[in-house]
Amino acid sequence: GNSVTQMEGPVTLSEEAFLTINCTYTATGYPSLFWYVQYPGEGLQLLLKATKADDKGSNKGFEATYRKETTSFHLEKGSVQVSDSAVYFCALSDQGSGNTPLVFGKGTRLSVIA
Amino acid sequence: DAGVIQSPRHEVTEMGQEVTLRCKPISGHNSLFWYRQTMMRGLELLIYFNNNVPIDDSGMPEDRFSAKMPNASFSTLKIQPSEPRDSAVYFCATQREARGDTQYFGPGTRLTVL
């Protein structure tokens, strides 16, 4: 079945450091890939997505590229801010028939210190 | 658009009581998902509906849990009787009927069962 594996946290970085959160997936078809972010006390929000191979999703300085050859969708940001402290979830959506639930990774908690 | 609306935002109840969580999807969204989030188990899918019809309830923990979607504008998740291990944050998420489209999450209901 489909699955998502993302790096274990927590990750602690200093402000302006470079961020990478690794995400790899297993899927039978050609899924859409997502990064969601959850700020403290809030629901999950879509951060970025990519729907086909070699697509790059980007938002708020974050980027991730859909790599079919390595089945990966790593999240990167060149310079993190304290306000980026949150839990980040990688997810996939099977593009089979109809709407199907997202398959989430376990989440990676990021703490950015000033 | 108001986004996904959940109520109540917080619920504290005593073991054995009935709990009803409510969700109003974004207008025009055909799929609705109920998730539960705990520190120990992360984010779990409980049940989802397409066009008001339950598609997969295999994630519902036991018979004490039930969910309904009587129309396109409203869904409930009921726990009867509640137990302390049901304490969690419950999220509702909705999606348009389009493959690979984004799921939008509500703010969640934080349930505490004493």
PDB file of N, CA and C in Angstrom, chain B residues 6 14-16 20 30 33 37 41 44 55 61 72 78 81 83 88 97 107:
ATOM      1  N   GLN B   6     -15.598  23.806  12.726  1.00  0.00           N
ATOM      2  CA  GLN B   6     -15.805  22.726  13.692  1.00  0.00           C
ATOM      3  C   GLN B   6     -16.307  23.300  15.010  1.00  0.00           C
ATOM      4  N   GLU B  14     -17.021  13.971  31.262  1.00  0.00           N
ATOM      5  CA  GLU B  14     -16.676  12.880  32.170  1.00  0.00           C
ATOM      6  C   GLU B  14     -16.885  11.535  31.487  1.00  0.00           C
ATOM      7  N   MET B  15     -16.075  10.603  31.894  1.00  0.00           N
ATOM      8  CA  MET B  15     -16.167   9.260  31.342  1.00  0.00           C
ATOM      9  C   MET B  15     -17.617   8.761  31.389  1.00  0.00           C
ATOM     10  N   GLY B  16     -18.031   8.144  30.280  1.00  0.00           N
ATOM     11  CA  GLY B  16     -19.384   7.610  30.207  1.00  0.00           C
ATOM     12  C   GLY B  16     -20.381   8.522  29.527  1.00  0.00           C
ATOM     13  N   THR B  20     -20.629  14.760  21.107  1.00  0.00           N
ATOM     14  CA  THR B  20     -20.917  14.969  19.688  1.00  0.00           C
ATOM     15  C   THR B  20     -20.078  16.109  19.159  1.00  0.00           C
ATOM     16  N   ASN B  30     -17.032  17.893  -1.825  1.00  0.00           N
ATOM     17  CA  ASN B  30     -17.816  16.664  -1.864  1.00  0.00           C
ATOM     18  C   ASN B  30     -17.304  15.570  -0.939  1.00  0.00           C
ATOM     19  N   PHE B  33     -13.530  14.200   5.707  1.00  0.00           N
ATOM     20  CA  PHE B  33     -12.676  13.258   6.426  1.00  0.00           C
ATOM     21  C   PHE B  33     -12.653  13.637   7.908  1.00  0.00           C
ATOM     22  N   GLN B  37      -5.899  13.138  16.340  1.00  0.00           N
ATOM     23  CA  GLN B  37      -4.474  13.359  16.556  1.00  0.00           C
ATOM     24  C   GLN B  37      -4.144  13.244  18.030  1.00  0.00           C
ATOM     25  N   ARG B  41      -0.063   8.432  18.911  1.00  0.00           N
ATOM     26  CA  ARG B  41      -0.415   7.767  17.660  1.00  0.00           C
ATOM     27  C   ARG B  41      -0.356   8.685  16.440  1.00  0.00           C
ATOM     28  N   GLU B  44      -4.501  10.084  12.716  1.00  0.00           N
ATOM     29  CA  GLU B  44      -5.155   8.858  12.253  1.00  0.00           C
ATOM     30  C   GLU B  44      -6.450   9.215  11.530  1.00  0.00           C
ATOM     31  N   ILE B  55     -17.481   5.928   3.022  1.00  0.00           N
ATOM     32  CA  ILE B  55     -16.720   5.080   2.112  1.00  0.00           C
ATOM     33  C   ILE B  55     -15.855   4.083   2.879  1.00  0.00           C
ATOM     34  N   PRO B  61     -12.267   3.454  15.928  1.00  0.00           N
ATOM     35  CA  PRO B  61     -11.652   2.545  16.906  1.00  0.00           C
ATOM     36  C   PRO B  61     -12.568   1.417  17.378  1.00  0.00           C
ATOM     37  N   ALA B  72     -24.963  17.639   2.616  1.00  0.00           N
ATOM     38  CA  ALA B  72     -23.653  18.124   2.157  1.00  0.00           C
ATOM     39  C   ALA B  72     -23.079  19.221   3.036  1.00  0.00           C
ATOM     40  N   LYS B  78     -19.759  11.051  16.787  1.00  0.00           N
ATOM     41  CA  LYS B  78     -20.306  10.834  18.116  1.00  0.00           C
ATOM     42  C   LYS B  78     -19.537   9.724  18.833  1.00  0.00           C
ATOM     43  N   PRO B  81     -20.335   5.335  24.934  1.00  0.00           N
ATOM     44  CA  PRO B  81     -19.904   6.286  25.959  1.00  0.00           C
ATOM     45  C   PRO B  81     -18.444   6.673  25.778  1.00  0.00           C
ATOM     46  N   GLU B  83     -14.530   7.571  26.862  1.00  0.00           N
ATOM     47  CA  GLU B  83     -13.542   7.035  27.796  1.00  0.00           C
ATOM     48  C   GLU B  83     -12.330   7.965  27.799  1.00  0.00           C
ATOM     49  N   ALA B  88      -8.189  13.579  22.770  1.00  0.00           N
ATOM     50  CA  ALA B  88      -7.390  13.830  21.559  1.00  0.00           C
ATOM     51  C   ALA B  88      -7.895  15.116  20.926  1.00  0.00           C
ATOM     52  N   GLU B  97     -14.315  17.321  -5.194  1.00  0.00           N
ATOM     53  CA  GLU B  97     -14.233  16.040  -5.887  1.00  0.00           C
ATOM     54  C   GLU B  97     -13.320  16.188  -7.091  1.00  0.00           C
ATOM     55  N   PRO B 107     -10.146  23.787  12.407  1.00  0.00           N
ATOM     56  CA  PRO B 107      -9.245  24.109  13.514  1.00  0.00           C
ATOM     57  C   PRO B 107      -9.161  23.015  14.563  1.00  0.00           C
TER      58      PRO B 107
END
